[in-house]
Coordinates of C-alpha atoms and ligand atoms in Angstrom, one line a residue:
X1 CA -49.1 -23.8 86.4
X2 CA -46.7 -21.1 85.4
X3 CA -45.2 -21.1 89.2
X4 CA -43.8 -25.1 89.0
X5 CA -40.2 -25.4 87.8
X6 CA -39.8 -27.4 84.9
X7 CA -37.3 -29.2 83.2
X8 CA -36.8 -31.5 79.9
X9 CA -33.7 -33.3 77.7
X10 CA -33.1 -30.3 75.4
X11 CA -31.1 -32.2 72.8
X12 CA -32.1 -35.1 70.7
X13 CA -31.5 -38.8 72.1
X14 CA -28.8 -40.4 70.8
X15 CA -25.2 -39.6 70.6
X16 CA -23.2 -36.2 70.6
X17 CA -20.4 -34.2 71.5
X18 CA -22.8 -32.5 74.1
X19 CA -25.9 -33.0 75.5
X20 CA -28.4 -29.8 77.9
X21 CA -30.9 -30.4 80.7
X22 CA -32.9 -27.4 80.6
X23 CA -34.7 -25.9 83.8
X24 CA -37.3 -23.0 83.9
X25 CA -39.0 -21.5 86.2
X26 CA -38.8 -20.0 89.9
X27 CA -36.6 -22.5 91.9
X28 CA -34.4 -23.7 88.7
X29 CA -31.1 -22.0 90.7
X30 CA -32.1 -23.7 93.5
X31 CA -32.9 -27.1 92.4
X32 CA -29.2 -26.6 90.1
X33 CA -27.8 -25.1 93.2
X34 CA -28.2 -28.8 94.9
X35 CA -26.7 -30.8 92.2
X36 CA -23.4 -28.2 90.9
X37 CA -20.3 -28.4 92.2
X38 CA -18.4 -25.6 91.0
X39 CA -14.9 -26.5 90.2
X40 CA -13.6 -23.0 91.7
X41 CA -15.8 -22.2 94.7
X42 CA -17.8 -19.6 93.9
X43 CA -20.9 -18.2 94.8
X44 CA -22.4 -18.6 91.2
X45 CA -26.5 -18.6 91.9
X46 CA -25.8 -15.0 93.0
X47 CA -23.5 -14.3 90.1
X48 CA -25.1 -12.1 86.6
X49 CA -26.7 -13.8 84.1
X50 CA -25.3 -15.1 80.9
X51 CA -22.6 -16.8 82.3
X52 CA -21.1 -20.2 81.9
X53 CA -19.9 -22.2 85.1
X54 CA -17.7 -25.2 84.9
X55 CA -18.0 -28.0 87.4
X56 CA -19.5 -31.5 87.8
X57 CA -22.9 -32.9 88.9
X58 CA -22.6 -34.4 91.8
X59 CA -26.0 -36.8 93.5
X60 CA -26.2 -35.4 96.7
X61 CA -27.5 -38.4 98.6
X62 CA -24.3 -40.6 97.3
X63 CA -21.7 -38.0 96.4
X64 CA -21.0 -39.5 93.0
X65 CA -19.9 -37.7 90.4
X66 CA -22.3 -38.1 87.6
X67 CA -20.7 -35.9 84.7
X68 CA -18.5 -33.0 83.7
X69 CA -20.9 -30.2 83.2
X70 CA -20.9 -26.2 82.1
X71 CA -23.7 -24.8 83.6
X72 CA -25.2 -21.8 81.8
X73 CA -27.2 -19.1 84.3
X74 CA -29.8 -16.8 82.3
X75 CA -32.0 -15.1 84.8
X76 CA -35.9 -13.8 84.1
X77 CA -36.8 -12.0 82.0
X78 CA -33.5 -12.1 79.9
X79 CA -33.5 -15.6 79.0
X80 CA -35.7 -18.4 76.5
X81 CA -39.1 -18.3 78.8
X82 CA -38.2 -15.0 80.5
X83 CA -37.7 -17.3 84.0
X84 CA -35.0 -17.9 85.6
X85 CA -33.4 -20.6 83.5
X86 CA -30.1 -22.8 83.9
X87 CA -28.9 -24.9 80.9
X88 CA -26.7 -27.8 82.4
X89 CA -24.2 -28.9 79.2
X90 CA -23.3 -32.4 79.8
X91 CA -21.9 -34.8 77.9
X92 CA -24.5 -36.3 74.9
X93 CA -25.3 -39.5 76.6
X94 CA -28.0 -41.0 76.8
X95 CA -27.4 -42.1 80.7
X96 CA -25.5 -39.3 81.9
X97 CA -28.5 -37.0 80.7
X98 CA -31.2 -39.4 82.2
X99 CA -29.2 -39.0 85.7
X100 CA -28.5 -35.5 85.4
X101 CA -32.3 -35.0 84.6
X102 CA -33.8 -37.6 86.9
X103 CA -31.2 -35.7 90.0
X104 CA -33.1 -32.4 88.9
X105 CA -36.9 -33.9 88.7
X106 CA -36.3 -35.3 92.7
X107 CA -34.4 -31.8 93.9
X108 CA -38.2 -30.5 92.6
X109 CA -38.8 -30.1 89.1
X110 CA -41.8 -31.3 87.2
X111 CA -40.6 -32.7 83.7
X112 CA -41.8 -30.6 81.2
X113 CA -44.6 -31.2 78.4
X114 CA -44.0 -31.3 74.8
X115 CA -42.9 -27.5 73.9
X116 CA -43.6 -26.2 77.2
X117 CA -40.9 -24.0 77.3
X118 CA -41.6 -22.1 74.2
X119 CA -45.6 -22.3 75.6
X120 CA -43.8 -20.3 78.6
X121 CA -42.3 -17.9 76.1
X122 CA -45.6 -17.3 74.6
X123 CA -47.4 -17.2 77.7
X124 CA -44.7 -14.6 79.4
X125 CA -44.6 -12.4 76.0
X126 CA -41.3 -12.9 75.0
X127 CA -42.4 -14.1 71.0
X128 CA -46.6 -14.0 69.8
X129 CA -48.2 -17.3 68.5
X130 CA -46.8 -16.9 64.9
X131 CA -42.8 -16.7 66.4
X132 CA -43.5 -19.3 68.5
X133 CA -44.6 -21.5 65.5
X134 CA -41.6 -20.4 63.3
X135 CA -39.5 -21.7 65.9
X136 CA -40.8 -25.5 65.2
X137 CA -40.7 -24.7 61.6
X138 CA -37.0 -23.8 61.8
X139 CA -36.1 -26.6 63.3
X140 CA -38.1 -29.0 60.6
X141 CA -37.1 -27.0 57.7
X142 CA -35.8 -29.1 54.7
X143 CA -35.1 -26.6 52.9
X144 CA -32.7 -23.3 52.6
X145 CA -35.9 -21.6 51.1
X146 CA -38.0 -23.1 54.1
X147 CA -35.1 -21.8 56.8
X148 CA -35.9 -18.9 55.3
X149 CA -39.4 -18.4 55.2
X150 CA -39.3 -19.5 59.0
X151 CA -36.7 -17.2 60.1
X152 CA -38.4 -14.9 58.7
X153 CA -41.5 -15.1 60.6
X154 CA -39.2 -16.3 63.9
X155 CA -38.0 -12.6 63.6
X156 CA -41.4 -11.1 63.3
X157 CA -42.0 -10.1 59.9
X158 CA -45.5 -11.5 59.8
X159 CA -46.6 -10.5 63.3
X160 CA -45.5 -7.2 62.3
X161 CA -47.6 -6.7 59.3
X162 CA -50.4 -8.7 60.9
X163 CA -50.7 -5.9 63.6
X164 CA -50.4 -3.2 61.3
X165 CA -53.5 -4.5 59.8
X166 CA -54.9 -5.2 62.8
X167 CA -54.1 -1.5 63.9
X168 CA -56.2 -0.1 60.9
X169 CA -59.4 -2.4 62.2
X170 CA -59.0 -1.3 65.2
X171 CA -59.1 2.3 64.5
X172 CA -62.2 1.6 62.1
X173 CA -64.2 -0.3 65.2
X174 CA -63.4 2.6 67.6
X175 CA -64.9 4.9 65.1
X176 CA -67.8 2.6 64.3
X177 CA -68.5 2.7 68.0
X178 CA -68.4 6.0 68.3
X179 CA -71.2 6.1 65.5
X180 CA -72.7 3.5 67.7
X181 CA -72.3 5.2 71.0
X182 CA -74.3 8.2 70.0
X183 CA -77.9 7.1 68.6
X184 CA -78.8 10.5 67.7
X185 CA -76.6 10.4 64.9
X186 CA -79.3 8.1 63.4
X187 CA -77.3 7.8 60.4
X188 CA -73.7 7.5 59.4
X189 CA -72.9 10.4 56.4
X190 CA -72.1 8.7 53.1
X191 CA -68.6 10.0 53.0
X192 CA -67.6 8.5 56.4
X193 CA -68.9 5.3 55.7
X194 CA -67.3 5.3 52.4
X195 CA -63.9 6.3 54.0
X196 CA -64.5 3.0 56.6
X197 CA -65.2 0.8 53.7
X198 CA -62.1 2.5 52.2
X199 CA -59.9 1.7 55.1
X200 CA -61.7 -1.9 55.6
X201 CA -60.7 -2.2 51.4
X202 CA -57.0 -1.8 52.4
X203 CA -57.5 -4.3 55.1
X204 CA -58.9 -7.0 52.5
X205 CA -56.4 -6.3 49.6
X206 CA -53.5 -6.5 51.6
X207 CA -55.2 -10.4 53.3
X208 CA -55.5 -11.5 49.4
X209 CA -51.7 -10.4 48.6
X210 CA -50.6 -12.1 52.1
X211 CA -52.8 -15.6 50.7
X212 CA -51.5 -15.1 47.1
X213 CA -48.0 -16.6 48.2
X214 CA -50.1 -19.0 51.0
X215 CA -49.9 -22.0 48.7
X216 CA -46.3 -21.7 47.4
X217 CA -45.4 -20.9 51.2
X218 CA -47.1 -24.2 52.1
X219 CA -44.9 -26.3 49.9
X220 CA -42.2 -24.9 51.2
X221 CA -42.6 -25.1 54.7
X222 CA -45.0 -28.7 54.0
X223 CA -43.1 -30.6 50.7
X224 CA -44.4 -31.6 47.8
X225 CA -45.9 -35.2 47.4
X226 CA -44.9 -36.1 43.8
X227 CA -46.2 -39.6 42.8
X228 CA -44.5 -41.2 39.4
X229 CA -46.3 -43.2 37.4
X230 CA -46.9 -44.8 34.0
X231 CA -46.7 -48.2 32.7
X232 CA -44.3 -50.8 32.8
X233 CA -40.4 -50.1 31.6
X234 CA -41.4 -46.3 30.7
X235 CA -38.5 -45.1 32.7
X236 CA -40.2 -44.4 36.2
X237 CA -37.0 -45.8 38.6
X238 CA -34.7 -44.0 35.7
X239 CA -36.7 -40.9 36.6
X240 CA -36.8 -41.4 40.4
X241 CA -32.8 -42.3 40.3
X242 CA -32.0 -39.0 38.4
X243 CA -33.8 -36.9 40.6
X244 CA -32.3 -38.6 43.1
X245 CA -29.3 -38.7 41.7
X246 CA -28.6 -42.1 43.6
X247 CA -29.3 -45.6 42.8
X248 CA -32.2 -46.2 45.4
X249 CA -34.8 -47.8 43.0
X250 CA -33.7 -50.6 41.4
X251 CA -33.8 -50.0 37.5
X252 CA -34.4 -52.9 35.5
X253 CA -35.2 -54.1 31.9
X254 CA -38.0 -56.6 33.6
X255 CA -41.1 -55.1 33.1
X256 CA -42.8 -54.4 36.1
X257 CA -40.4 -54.8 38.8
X258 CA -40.4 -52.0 40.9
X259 CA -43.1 -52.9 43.1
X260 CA -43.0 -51.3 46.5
X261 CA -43.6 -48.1 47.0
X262 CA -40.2 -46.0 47.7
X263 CA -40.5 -42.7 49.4
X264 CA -37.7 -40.1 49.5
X265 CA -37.1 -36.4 49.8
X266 CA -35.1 -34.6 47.3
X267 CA -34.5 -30.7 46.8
X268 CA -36.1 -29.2 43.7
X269 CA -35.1 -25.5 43.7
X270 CA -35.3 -25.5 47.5
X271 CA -38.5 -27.0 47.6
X272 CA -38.4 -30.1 49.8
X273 CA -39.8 -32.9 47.3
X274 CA -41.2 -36.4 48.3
X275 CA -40.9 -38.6 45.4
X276 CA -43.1 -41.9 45.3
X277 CA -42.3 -44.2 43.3
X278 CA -44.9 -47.1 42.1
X279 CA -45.7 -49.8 40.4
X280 CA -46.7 -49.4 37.1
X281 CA -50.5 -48.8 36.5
X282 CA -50.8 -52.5 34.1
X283 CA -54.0 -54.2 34.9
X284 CA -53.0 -58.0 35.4
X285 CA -53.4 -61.6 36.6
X286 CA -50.1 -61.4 38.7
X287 CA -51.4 -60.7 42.6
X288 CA -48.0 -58.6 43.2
X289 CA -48.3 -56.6 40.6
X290 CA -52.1 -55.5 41.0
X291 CA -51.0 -54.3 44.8
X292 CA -49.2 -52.0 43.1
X293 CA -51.8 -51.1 40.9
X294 CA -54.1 -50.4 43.4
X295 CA -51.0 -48.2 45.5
X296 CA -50.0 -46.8 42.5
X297 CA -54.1 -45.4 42.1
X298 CA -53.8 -44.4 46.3
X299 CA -50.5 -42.5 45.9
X300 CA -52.0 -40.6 43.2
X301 CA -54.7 -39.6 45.8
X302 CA -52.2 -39.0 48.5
X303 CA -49.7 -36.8 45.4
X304 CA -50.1 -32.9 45.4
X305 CA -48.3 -33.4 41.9
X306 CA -48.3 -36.4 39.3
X307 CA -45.4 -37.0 36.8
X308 CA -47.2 -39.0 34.2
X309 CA -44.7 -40.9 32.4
X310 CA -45.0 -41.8 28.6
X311 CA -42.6 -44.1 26.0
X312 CA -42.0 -41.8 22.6
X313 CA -41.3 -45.4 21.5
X314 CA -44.3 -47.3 21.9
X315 CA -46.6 -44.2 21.3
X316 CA -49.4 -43.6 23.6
X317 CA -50.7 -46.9 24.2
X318 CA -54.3 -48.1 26.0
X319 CA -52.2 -48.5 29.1
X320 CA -51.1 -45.1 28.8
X321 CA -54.8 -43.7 28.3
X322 CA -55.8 -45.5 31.5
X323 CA -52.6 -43.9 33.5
X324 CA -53.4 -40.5 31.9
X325 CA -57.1 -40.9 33.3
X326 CA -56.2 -42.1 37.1
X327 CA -53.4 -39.5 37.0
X328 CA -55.9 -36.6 35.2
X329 CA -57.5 -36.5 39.3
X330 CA -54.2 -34.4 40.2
X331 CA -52.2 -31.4 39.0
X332 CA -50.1 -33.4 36.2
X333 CA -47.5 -33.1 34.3
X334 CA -46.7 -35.3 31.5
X335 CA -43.1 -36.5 30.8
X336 CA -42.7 -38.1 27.5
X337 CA -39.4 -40.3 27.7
X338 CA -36.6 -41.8 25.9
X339 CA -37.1 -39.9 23.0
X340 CA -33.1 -40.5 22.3
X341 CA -35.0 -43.7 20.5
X342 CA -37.8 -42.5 19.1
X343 CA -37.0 -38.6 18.1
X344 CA -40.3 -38.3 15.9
X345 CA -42.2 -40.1 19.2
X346 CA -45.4 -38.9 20.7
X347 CA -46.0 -35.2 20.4
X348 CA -46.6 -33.1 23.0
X349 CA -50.2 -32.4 20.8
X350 CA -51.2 -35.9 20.8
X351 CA -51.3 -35.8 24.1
X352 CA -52.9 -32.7 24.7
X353 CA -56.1 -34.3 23.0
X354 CA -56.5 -36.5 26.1
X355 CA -55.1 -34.2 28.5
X356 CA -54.7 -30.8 29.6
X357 CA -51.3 -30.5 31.1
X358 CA -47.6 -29.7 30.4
X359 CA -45.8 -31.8 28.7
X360 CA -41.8 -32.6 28.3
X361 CA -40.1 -34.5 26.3
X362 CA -37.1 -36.0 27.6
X363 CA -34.3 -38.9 27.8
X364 CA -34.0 -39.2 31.2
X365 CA -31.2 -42.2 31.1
X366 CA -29.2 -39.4 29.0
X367 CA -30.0 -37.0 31.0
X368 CA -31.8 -34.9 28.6
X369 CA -34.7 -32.3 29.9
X370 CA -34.3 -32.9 33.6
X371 CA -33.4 -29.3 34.4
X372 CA -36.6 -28.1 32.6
X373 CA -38.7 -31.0 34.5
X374 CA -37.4 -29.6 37.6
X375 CA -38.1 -25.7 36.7
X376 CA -41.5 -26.8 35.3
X377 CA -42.5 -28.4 38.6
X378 CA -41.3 -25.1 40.5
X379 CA -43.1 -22.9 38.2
X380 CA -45.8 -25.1 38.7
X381 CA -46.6 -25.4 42.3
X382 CA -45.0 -21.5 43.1
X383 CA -47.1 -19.9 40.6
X384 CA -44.2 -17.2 40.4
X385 CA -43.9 -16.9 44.2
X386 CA -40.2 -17.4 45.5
X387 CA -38.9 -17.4 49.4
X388 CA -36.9 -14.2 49.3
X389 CA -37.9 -12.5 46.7
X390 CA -41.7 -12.4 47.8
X391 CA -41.0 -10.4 51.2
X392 CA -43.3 -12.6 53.2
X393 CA -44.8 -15.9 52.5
X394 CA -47.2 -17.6 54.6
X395 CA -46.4 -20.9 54.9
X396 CA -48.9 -22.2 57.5
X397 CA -52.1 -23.4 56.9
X398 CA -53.3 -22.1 60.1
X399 CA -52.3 -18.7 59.3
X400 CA -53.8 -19.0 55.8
X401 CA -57.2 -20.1 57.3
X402 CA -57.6 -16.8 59.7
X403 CA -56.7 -14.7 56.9
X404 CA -59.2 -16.2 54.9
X405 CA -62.0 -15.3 57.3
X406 CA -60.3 -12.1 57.7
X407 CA -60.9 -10.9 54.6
X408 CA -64.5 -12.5 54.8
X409 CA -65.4 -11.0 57.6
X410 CA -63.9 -7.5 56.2
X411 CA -65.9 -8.0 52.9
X412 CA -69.1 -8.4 54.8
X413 CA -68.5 -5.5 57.1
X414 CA -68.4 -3.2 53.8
X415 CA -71.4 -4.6 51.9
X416 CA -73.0 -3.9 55.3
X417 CA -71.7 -0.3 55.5
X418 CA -72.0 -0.1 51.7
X419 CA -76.1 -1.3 52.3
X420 CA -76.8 1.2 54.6
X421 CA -77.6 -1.6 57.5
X422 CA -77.3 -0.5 61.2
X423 CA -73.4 0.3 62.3
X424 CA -74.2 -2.6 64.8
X425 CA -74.5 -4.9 62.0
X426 CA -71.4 -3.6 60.5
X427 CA -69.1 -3.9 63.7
X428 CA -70.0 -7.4 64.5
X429 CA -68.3 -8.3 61.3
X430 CA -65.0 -5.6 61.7
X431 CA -64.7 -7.1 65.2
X432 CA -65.0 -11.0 63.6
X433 CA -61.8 -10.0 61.2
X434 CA -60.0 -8.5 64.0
X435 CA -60.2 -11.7 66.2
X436 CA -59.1 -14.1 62.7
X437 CA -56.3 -11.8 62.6
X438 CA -55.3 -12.0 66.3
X439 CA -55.5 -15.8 66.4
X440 CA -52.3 -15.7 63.8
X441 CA -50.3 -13.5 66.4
X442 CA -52.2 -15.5 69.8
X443 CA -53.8 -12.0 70.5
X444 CA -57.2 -13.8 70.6
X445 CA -56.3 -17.9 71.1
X446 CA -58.2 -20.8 72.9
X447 CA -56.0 -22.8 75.3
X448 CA -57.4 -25.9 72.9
X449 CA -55.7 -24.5 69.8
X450 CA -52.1 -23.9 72.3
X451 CA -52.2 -27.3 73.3
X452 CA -52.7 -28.4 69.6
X453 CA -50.0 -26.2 68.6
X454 CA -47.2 -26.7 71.4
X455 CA -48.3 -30.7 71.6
X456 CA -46.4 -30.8 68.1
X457 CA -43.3 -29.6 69.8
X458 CA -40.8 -32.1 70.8
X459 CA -40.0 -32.1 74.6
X460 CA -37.5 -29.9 75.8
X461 CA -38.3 -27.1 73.0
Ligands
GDP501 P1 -39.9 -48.4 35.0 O1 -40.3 -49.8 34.9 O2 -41.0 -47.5 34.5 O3 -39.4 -48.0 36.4 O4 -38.7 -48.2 34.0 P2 -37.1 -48.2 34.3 O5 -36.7 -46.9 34.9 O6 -36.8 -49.5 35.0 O7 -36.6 -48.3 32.8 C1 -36.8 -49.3 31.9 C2 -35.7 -49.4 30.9 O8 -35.8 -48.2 30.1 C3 -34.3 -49.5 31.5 O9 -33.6 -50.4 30.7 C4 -33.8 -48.1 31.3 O10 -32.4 -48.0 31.2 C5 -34.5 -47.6 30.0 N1 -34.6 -46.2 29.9 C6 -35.0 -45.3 30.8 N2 -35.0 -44.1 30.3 C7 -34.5 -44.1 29.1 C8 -34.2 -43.2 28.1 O11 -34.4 -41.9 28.2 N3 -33.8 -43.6 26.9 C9 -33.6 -45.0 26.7 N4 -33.2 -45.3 25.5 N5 -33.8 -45.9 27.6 C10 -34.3 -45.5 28.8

């Protein structure tokens, strides 16, 4: 499979100022070598790599010209895949790049599968499993913080403390199996096996600090699903709109008119937000209005946060109990509005009896308390862990899964060593944590799990 020549659309459809067909693998100079006209004649397939070549595309079988093209040359192992690869830059059209690629798949190309040229990378050794996933979570990032965090990782900061850790197993197993190899030692001496479980301890603390940020890495490579709700007129558009800063919700003095559910993505201290808007949570005769009632209960099960919003003006009201309860199912935070009219409104107390949660009081059509909202939801869902400060945050649940059985594995390997069971016993669990923490790097991977991983990739990454 890794001997066909393959070749994708590299940029997204649509419009732009350019647009790259990108060939890898043995006969890409060839196949390119069919279809490039140089504009100076020049022997450029036998020319270095990292070099640009200007000329046109040209169907061999009509002699048309199909576009003005640079052709860029990067030969193996210096180049994306480490194979020979050639980059023609045409211009971003959506016909001229469907010629240009359909001329390369009959000169001999096979077009490629989602992310098969970053599979190649993997595959040839140019980036582990980890790199290879930053380099998808670079190009989705919504984020600064999320850029970050994946850049991060793209340059190897995870893989590099994940094989240090790995390292230390690996010198506990070989000793282990030493012990193992030679039976006549029938027992391991206290003090080596407490220096293993020592070593092992390292091992485990280091997995927990790695998972502390897990969560607060999630959100920001993932979002945050923030569903608003409260009762009718409470100020839920006035919320959405000023975190929005944009009219997108209509805002209306007509109770209950807000009643489809508006999704959009805002920033909130570089943490990519979703913001769901709903209908309020009033039980009624009106048809319309109960679909919202029962989407406004479903977003709650689909938010990872709820902002709970109450009226200082009409004090907390049976509705409010009932929105307090569905909400209650969530991490919530309850926003006590408009207290521009009501100053001496519901207290952050009264509400506290029916709920545990943080509560603000704002005016959110004056624009009072929104920068505390927003630093409340951070502290919130961060817990104190920042992208950049915290020197590396894992932000895939993948990664936080191994490390999770890492350290499991790692515990039971020193109660084993701690119980005096059979080294045997012992190893089977060391060697356990040291495939979980080879499956984040792709030292230890199934070709399932690549295809689940790469088949997220957009073709012609
Ligand atoms: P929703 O039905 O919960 O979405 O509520 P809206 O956002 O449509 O707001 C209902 C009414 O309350 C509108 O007239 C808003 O201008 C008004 N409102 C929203 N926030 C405040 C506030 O902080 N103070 C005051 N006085 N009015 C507000």
């Amino acid at each position: 499979m890794l001997h066909d020549t393959i070749a994708a659309i590299a940029t997204p459809p649509g419009e732009g100022g350019i647009g790259i067909v990108r060939i890898s693998g043995p006969a890409a100079l060839e196949i390119a070598g069919r279809l490039f006209r140089p504009a100076v004649a020049q022997d450029w397939r036998s020319g270095p790599g990292y070099r640009l070549y200007y000329g046109y595309v040209v169907d061999p079988a009509t002699g048309e010209t199909v576009d003005e093209v640079l052709l860029a040359l990067m030969r193996a192992p210096k180049s994306y895949t480490r194979e020979d690869v050639v980059e023609i830059n045409g211009h971003g059209g959506i016909v001229p790049l469907r010629r240009i690629l359909q001329l390369v798949l009959d000169y001999g190309a096979r077009l490629a599968e989602p992310g098969e040229f970053t599979r190649r990378a993997f595959l040839n050794g140019r980036l582990d499993l980890a790199q290879a996933e930053a380099i998808l979570d670079v190009i989705r990032a919504r984020t600064d913080n999320g850029l970050r965090i994946a850049v991060e990782q793209l340059r190897g900061a995870l893989s590099e403390r994940i094989g240090v850790l790995r390292n230390t197993v690996l010198g506990v197993l070989a000793e282990m199996e030493a012990g193992i190899d030679f039976p006549e030692e029938e027992d391991v001496p206290q003090t080596e096996a407490d220096a293993l479980i020592g070593r092992l301890q390292e091992v485990a603390d280091e997995c927990g600090r790695l998972l502390a940020g897990a969560d607060a890495g999630r959100v920001y490579r993932e979002g945050l699903g923030v569903a608003i709700v409260g009762k009718p007129n409470v100020g839920k558009s006035s919320l959405l709109n000023a975190l929005l800063r944009e009219a997108r919700a209509i805002v209306t003095d007509v109770p209950g008119t807000t009643r489809d559910v508006i999704e959009e993505t805002v920033n909130i201290r570089g943490i990519p937000v979703r913001l769901l808007d709903t209908a309020g949570l009033r039980e009624t005769e009106d048809t319309v209005e109960r679909i919202g009632v029962a989407r406004t209960r479903s977003v709650v099960a689909e938010a990872d946060l709820v902002l709970a919003v109450l009226d200082a003006a009409t004090g907390i009201t049976d509705e409010d109990r009932e929105v307090l309860a569905v909400a209650a199912a969530k991490p919530m935070l309850v926003v006590i509005n408009k207290i521009d009219l009501a100053p001496a409104g519901i207290t952050p107390e009264a509400v506290r009896a029916f709920v545990k949660a943080p509560v603000l009081r704002m005016a959110v059509r004056e624009g009072v308390g929104l920068d505390k909202l927003e630093e409340t939801i951070a502290e919130l869902v961060l817990g104190g862990h920042v992208a950049g400060r915290d020197p590396i945050l894992v932000s895939n649940v993948r990664h936080k899964n191994a490390l999770e059985r890492a350290r499991r594995h790692l515990d039971e390997a020193r109660a084993a060593l701690a119980g005096g069971w059979p080294l045997e016993l012992a190893a089977i669990d060391v060697r356990n944590a040291l495939d979980a923490l080879g499956e984040i790097t792709g030292t230890t991977v199934s070709d399932d799990l690549l295809d689940r991983i790469f088949g997220d990739f957009c073709i012609g990454k």
